XYZ file of N, CA, C and O in Angstrom:
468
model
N -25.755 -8.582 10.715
C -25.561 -9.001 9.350
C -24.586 -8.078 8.618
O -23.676 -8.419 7.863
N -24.904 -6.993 8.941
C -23.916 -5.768 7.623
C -22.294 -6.003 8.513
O -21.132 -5.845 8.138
N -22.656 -6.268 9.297
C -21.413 -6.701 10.303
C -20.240 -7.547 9.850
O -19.035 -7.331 9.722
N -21.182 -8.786 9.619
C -20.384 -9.658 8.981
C -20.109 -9.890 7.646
O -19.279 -10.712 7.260
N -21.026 -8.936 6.673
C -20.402 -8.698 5.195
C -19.388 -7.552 5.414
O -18.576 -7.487 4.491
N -19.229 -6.700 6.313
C -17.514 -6.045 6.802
C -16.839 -7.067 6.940
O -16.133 -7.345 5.971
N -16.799 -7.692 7.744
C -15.761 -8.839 8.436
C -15.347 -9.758 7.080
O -14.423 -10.571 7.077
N -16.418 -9.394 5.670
C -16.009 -10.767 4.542
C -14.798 -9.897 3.847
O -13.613 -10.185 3.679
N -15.559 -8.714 3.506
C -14.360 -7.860 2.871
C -13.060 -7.059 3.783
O -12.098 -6.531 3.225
N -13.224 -7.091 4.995
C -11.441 -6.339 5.738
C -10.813 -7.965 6.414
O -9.654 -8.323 6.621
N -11.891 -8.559 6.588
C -10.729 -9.957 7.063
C -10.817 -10.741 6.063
O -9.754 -10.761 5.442
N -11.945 -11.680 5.437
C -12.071 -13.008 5.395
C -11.473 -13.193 3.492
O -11.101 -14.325 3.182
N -11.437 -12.322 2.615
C -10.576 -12.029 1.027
C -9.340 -11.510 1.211
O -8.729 -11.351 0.154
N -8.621 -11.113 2.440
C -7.597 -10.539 2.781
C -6.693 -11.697 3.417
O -5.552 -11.672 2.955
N -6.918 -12.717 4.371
C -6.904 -13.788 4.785
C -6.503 -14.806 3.614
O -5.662 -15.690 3.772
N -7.059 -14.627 2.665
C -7.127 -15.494 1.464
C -6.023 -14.988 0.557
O -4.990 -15.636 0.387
N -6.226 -13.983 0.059
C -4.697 -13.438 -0.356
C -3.543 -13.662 0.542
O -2.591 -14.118 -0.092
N -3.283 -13.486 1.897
C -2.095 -13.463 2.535
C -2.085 -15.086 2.674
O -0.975 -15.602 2.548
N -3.228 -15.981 2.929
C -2.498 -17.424 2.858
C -1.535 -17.566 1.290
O -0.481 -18.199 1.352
N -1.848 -17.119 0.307
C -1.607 -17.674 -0.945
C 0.030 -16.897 -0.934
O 0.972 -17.675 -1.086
N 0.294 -15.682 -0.790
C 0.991 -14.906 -0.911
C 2.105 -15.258 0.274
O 3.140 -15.858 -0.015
N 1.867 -14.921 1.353
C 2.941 -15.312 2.055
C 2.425 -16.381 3.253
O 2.747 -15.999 4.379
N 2.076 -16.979 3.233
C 2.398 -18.625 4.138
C 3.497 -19.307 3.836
O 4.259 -18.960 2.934
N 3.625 -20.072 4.380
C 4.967 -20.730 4.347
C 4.347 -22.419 4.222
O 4.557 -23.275 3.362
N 3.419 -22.448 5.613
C 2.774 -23.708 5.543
C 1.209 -24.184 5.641
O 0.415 -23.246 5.574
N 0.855 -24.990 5.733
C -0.648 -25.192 6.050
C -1.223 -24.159 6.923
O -0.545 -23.390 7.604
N -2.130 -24.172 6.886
C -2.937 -22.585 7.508
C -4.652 -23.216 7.827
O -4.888 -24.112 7.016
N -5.677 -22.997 8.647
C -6.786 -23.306 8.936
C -7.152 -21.910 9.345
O -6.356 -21.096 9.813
N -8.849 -21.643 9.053
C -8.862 -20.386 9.741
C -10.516 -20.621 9.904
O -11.143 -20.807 8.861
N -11.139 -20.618 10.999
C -12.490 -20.833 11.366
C -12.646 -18.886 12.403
O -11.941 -18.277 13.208
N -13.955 -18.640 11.712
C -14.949 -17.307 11.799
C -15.900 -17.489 12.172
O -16.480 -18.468 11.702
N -16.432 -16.871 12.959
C -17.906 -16.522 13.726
C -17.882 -15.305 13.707
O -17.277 -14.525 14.442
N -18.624 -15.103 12.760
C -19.306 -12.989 13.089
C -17.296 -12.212 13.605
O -16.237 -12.577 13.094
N -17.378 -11.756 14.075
C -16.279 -10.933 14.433
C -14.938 -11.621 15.237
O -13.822 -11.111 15.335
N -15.447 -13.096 15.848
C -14.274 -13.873 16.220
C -13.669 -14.758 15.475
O -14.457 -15.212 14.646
N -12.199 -15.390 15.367
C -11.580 -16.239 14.806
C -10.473 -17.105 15.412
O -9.701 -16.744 16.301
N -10.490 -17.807 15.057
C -8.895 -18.745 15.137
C -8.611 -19.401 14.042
O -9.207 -20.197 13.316
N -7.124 -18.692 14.083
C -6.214 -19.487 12.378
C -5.376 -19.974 13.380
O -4.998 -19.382 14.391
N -5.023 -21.524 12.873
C -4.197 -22.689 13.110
C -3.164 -22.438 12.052
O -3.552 -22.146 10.921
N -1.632 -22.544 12.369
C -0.615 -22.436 11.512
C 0.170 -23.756 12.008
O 0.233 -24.217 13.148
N 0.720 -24.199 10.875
C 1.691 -25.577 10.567
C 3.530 -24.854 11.358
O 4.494 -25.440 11.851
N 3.212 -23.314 11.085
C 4.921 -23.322 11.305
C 4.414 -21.374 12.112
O 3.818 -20.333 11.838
N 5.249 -22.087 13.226
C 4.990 -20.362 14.293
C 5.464 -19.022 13.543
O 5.086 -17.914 13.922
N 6.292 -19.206 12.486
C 6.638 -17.826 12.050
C 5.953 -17.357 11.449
O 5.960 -16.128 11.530
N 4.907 -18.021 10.450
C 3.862 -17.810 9.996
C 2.743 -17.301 10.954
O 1.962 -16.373 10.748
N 2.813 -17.917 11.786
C 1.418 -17.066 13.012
C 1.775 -16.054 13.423
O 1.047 -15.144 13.819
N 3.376 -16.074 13.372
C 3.987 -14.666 14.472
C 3.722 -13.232 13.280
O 3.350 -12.103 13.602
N 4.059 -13.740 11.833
C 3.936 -12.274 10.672
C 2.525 -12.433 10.309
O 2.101 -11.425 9.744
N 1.826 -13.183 10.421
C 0.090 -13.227 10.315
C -0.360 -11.769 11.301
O -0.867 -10.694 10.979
N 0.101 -12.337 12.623
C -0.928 -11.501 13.369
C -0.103 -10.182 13.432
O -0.743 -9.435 14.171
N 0.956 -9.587 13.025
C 1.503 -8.334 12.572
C 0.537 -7.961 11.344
O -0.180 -6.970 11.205
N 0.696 -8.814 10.687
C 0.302 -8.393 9.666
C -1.501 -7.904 9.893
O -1.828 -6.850 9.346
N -2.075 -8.313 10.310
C -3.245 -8.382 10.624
C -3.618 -7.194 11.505
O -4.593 -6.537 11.140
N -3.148 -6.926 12.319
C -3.188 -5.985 13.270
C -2.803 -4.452 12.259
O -3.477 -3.428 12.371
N -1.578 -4.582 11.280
C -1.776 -3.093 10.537
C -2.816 -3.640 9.663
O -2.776 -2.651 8.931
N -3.640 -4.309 9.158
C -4.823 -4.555 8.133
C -5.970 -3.706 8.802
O -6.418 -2.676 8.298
N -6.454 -4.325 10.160
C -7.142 -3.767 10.720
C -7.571 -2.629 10.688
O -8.633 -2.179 10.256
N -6.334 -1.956 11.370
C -6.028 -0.762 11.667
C -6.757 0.290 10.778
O -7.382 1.269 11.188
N -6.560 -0.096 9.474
C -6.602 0.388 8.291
C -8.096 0.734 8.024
O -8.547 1.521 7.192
N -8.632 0.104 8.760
C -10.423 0.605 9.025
C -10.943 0.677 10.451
O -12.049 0.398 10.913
N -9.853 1.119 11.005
C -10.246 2.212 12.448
C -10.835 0.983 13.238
O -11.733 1.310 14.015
N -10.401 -0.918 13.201
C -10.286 -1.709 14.211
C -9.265 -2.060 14.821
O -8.236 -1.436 14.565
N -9.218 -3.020 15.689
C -8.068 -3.599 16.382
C -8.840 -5.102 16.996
O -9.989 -5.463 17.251
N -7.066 -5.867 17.067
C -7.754 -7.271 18.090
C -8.038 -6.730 19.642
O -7.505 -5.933 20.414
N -9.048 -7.515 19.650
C -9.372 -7.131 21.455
C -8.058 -7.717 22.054
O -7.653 -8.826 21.706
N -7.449 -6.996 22.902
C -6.437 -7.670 23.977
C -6.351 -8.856 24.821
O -5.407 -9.597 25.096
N -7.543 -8.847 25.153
C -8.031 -9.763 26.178
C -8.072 -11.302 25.725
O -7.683 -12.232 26.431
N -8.613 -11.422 24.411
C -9.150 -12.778 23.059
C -7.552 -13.257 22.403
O -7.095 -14.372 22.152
N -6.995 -11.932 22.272
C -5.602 -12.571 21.074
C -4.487 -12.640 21.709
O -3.954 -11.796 22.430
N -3.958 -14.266 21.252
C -2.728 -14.475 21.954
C -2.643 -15.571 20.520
O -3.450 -16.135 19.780
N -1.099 -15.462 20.666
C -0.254 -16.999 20.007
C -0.293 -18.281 21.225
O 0.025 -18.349 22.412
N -0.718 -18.982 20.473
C -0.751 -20.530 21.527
C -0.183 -21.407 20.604
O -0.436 -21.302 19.404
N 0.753 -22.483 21.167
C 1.096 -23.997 20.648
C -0.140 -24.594 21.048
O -1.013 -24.189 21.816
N -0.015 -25.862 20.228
C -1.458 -26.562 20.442
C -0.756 -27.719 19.663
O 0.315 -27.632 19.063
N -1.658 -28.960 19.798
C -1.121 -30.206 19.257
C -0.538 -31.611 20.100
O -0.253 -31.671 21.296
N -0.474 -32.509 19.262
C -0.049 -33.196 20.525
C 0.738 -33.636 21.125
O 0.766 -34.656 21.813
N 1.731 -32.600 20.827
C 3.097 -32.053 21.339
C 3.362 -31.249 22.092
O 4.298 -31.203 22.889
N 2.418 -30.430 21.865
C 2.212 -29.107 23.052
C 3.093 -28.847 24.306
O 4.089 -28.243 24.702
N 1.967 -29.793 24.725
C 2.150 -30.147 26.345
C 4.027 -30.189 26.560
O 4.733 -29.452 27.248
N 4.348 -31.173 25.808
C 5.455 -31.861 25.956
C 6.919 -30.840 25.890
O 7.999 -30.911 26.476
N 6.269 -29.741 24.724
C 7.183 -29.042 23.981
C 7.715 -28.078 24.881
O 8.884 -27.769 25.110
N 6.198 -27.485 25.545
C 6.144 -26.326 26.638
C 6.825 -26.842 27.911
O 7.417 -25.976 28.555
N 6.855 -28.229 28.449
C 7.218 -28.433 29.655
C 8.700 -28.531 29.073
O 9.442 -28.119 29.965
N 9.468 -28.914 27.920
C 10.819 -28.882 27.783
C 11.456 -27.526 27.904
O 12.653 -27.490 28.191
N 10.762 -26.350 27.709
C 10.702 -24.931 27.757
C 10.933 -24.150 29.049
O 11.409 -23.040 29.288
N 10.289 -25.391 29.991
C 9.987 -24.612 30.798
C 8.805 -24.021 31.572
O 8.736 -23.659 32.746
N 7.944 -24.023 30.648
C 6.806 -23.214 30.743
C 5.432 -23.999 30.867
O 4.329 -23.690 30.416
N 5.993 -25.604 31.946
C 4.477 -25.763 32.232
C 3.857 -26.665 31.350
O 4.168 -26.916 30.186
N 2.824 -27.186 32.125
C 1.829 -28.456 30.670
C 0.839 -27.632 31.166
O 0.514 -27.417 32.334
N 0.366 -27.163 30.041
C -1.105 -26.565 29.591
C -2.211 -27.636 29.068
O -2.521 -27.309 27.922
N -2.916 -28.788 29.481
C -3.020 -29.654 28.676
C -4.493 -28.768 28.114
O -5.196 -29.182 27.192
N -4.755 -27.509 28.876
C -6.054 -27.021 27.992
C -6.123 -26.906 26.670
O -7.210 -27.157 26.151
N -5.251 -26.596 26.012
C -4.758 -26.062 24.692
C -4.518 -27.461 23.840
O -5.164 -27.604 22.802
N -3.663 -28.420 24.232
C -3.775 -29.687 23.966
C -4.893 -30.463 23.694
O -4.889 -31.109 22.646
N -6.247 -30.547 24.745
C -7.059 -31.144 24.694
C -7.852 -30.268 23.787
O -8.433 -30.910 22.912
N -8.093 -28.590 23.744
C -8.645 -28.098 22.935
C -8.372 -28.149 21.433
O -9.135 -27.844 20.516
N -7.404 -28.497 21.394
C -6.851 -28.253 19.855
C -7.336 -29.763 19.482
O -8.247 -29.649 18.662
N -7.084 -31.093 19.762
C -7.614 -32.311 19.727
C -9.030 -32.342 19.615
O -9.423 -33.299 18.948
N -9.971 -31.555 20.082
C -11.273 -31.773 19.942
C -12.194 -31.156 19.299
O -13.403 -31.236 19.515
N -11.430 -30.254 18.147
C -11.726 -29.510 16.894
C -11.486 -29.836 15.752
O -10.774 -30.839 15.724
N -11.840 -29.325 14.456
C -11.592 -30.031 13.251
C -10.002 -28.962 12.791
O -9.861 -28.471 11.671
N -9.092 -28.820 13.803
C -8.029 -28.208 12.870
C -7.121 -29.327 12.600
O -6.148 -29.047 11.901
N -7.232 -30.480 12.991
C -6.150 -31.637 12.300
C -5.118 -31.460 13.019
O -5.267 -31.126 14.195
N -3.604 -31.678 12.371
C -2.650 -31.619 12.758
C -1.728 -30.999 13.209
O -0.693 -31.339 13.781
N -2.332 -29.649 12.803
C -1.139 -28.554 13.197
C -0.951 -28.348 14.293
O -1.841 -27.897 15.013
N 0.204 -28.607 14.708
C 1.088 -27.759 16.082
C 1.826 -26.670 16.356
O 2.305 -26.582 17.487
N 1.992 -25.948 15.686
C 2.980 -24.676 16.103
C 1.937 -23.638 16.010
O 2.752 -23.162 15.220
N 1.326 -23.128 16.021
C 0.778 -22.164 16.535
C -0.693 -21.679 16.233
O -1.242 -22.049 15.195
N -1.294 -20.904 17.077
C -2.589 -20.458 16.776
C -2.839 -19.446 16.987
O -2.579 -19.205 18.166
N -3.439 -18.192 16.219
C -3.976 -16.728 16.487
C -5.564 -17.127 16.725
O -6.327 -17.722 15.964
N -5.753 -16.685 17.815
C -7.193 -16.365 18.379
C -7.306 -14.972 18.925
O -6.691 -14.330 19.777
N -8.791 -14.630 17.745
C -8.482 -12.910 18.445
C -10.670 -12.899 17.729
O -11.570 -13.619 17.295
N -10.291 -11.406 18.143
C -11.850 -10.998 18.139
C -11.464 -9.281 17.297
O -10.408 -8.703 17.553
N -12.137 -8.899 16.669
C -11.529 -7.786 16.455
C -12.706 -6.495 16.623
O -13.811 -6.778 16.159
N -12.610 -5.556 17.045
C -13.418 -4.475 17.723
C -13.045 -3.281 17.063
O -11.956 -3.061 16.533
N -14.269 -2.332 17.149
C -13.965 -1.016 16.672
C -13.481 -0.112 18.390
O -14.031 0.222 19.439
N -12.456 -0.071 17.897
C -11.712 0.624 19.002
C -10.349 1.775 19.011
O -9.914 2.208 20.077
């Protein structure tokens, strides 16, 4: 519990300021205790999110676990976008992103966990 009233005040009012302040586009962000995934409308926004996030952290002696946080496309373009790339049909990410309530967004997603480390 005291866990996750940390997690309201270093992520989840900080989160809320930086959507308002600097997003660019639609933004989703679903929390469980210490894990998350924010859905972004436009990748540059996910790419200065999770910079940004990572010195926030920091700032109270956490970090994202390595293992949990990555940028992913998702949508139902995905597949399509990545194999024009180069890089393969992932349809996991596709079908995962489809069978959640983040709607429409395709360009990118931060999934991370964050740890005292």
């Amino acid at each position: 519990m005291a866990a996750n009233l940390y997690m309201h005040y270093v992520f989840d009012l900080w989160v809320q300021r930086w959507r308002r302040t600097a997003a660019r586009g639609d933004m989703v962000i679903v929390r469980y205790l210490d894990d998350f995934i924010v859905g972004f409308e436009i990748r540059k926004d996910a790419e200065q999110f999770l910079n940004a996030l990572r010195e926030r952290l920091g700032q109270f002696g956490l970090r994202l676990h390595p293992d949990k946080t990555r940028l992913l496309e998702f949508g139902r373009n995905a597949a399509q976008n990545r194999q024009e790339r180069g890089q393969g049909s992932r349809k996991r990410s596709s079908s995962w992103a489809s069978s959640t309530a983040v709607g429409e967004l395709e360009k990118g997603v931060c999934g991370a966990s964050a740890h005292r480390g």
